[in-house]
């Protein structure tokens, strides 16, 4: 089984959202682990502007974002737009994760007050 060059791989684990290159490095590392069975490694990452400083922590991987718009080819712009179409899904997953964590915390607090 091989990965097509235009396939997207999303990490299975959502990390806490922060705007640091360290998070980008962690996500890339996790994606590389998930792709080991395919025999390929991530070479290009399409990310939010918050990860624009991730270039120095990941020198062997190209990080593309809309901040580099003038340097992107037409094909890269098309792939970036494709990534942007799933942003509402990512936001929804983060919202569910935050709500679940808050609910669990509230339930634990009620359990200890009884």
XYZ file of N, CA and C in Angstrom, residues 50-102:
159
model
N 0.328 29.972 12.573
C 0.941 29.821 13.890
C 2.171 28.933 13.881
N 2.297 28.110 12.870
C 3.429 27.192 12.800
C 4.525 27.693 11.865
N 4.485 28.957 11.500
C 5.460 29.451 10.524
C 6.890 29.411 11.048
N 7.085 29.399 12.364
C 8.444 29.309 12.905
C 8.916 27.861 12.988
N 8.108 26.926 12.537
C 8.467 25.512 12.604
C 9.533 25.103 11.619
N 9.868 25.969 10.681
C 10.891 25.643 9.682
C 12.231 25.290 10.313
N 12.627 26.035 11.336
C 13.952 25.792 11.918
C 14.004 24.506 12.738
N 12.880 24.075 13.322
C 12.855 22.822 14.088
C 12.688 21.601 13.194
N 12.296 21.804 11.966
C 12.053 20.708 11.019
C 12.746 21.026 9.695
N 14.077 21.029 9.678
C 14.795 21.467 8.473
C 14.610 20.563 7.255
N 14.290 19.285 7.470
C 14.154 18.363 6.340
C 12.731 18.293 5.795
N 11.822 19.128 6.330
C 10.422 19.126 5.902
C 10.027 20.540 5.488
N 9.352 20.652 4.340
C 8.851 21.945 3.881
C 7.541 22.251 4.591
N 7.464 23.403 5.232
C 6.223 23.810 5.892
C 5.616 24.935 5.061
N 4.429 24.673 4.523
C 3.727 25.631 3.661
C 2.558 26.223 4.434
N 2.384 27.526 4.315
C 1.241 28.203 4.930
C 0.917 29.430 4.097
N -0.222 30.044 4.365
C -0.657 31.153 3.520
C 0.243 32.377 3.657
N 1.108 32.420 4.677
C 2.067 33.515 4.812
C 3.126 33.485 3.722
N 3.284 32.335 3.087
C 4.252 32.189 1.995
C 3.541 32.238 0.645
N 2.394 32.864 0.591
C 1.530 32.814 -0.589
C 2.229 33.223 -1.884
N 3.073 34.228 -1.849
C 3.724 34.688 -3.084
C 4.750 33.681 -3.585
N 5.235 32.827 -2.699
C 6.237 31.841 -3.099
C 5.626 30.486 -3.440
N 4.301 30.355 -3.315
C 3.646 29.076 -3.591
C 3.319 28.945 -5.078
N 3.430 27.735 -5.585
C 3.020 27.466 -6.963
C 1.498 27.334 -6.997
N 0.923 27.288 -8.175
C -0.531 27.123 -8.297
C -0.984 25.818 -7.653
N -0.223 24.750 -7.851
C -0.564 23.446 -7.264
C -0.511 23.505 -5.736
N 0.494 24.186 -5.194
C 0.611 24.314 -3.737
C -0.537 25.139 -3.172
N -0.945 26.191 -3.882
C -2.095 26.990 -3.441
C -3.369 26.147 -3.403
N -3.522 25.290 -4.410
C -4.694 24.416 -4.477
C -4.706 23.454 -3.281
N -3.549 22.890 -2.964
C -3.461 21.980 -1.816
C -3.692 22.723 -0.504
N -3.211 23.958 -0.403
C -3.427 24.755 0.800
C -4.914 25.035 0.985
N -5.617 25.349 -0.087
C -7.066 25.571 0.002
C -7.783 24.299 0.427
N -7.279 23.171 -0.038
C -7.868 21.885 0.348
C -7.739 21.673 1.857
N -6.588 22.058 2.404
C -6.394 21.946 3.843
C -7.356 22.872 4.576
N -7.547 24.074 4.031
C -8.407 25.047 4.690
C -9.869 24.613 4.718
N -10.260 23.720 3.826
C -11.653 23.261 3.821
C -11.962 22.366 5.009
N -10.943 21.753 5.610
C -11.209 20.883 6.761
C -11.063 21.617 8.090
N -10.713 22.913 8.059
C -10.578 23.688 9.293
C -11.825 23.615 10.178
N -13.059 23.734 9.636
C -14.234 23.633 10.503
C -14.318 22.288 11.231
N -13.868 21.223 10.590
C -13.890 19.903 11.231
C -12.899 19.874 12.381
N -11.704 20.417 12.155
C -10.689 20.461 13.211
C -11.203 21.295 14.377
N -11.807 22.452 14.074
C -12.356 23.308 15.122
C -13.414 22.552 15.926
N -14.282 21.826 15.229
C -15.337 21.069 15.890
C -14.741 20.009 16.825
N -13.707 19.300 16.369
C -13.058 18.291 17.213
C -12.438 18.919 18.453
N -11.808 20.086 18.286
C -11.221 20.782 19.436
C -12.316 21.195 20.413
N -13.450 21.660 19.881
C -14.569 22.078 20.719
C -15.108 20.894 21.521
N -15.288 19.751 20.863
C -15.772 18.545 21.541
C -14.786 18.111 22.618
N -13.489 18.139 22.298
C -12.462 17.742 23.258
C -12.495 18.653 24.479
N -12.601 19.965 24.257
C -12.648 20.917 25.365
C -13.915 20.723 26.192
N -15.054 20.509 25.526
C -16.307 20.311 26.235
C -16.250 19.039 27.073
N -15.723 17.958 26.516
C -15.607 16.692 27.240
C -14.717 16.855 28.460
N -13.597 17.554 28.301
C -12.681 17.767 29.421
C -13.353 18.598 30.512
N -14.084 19.652 30.122
C -14.765 20.500 31.098
C -15.868 19.728 31.814
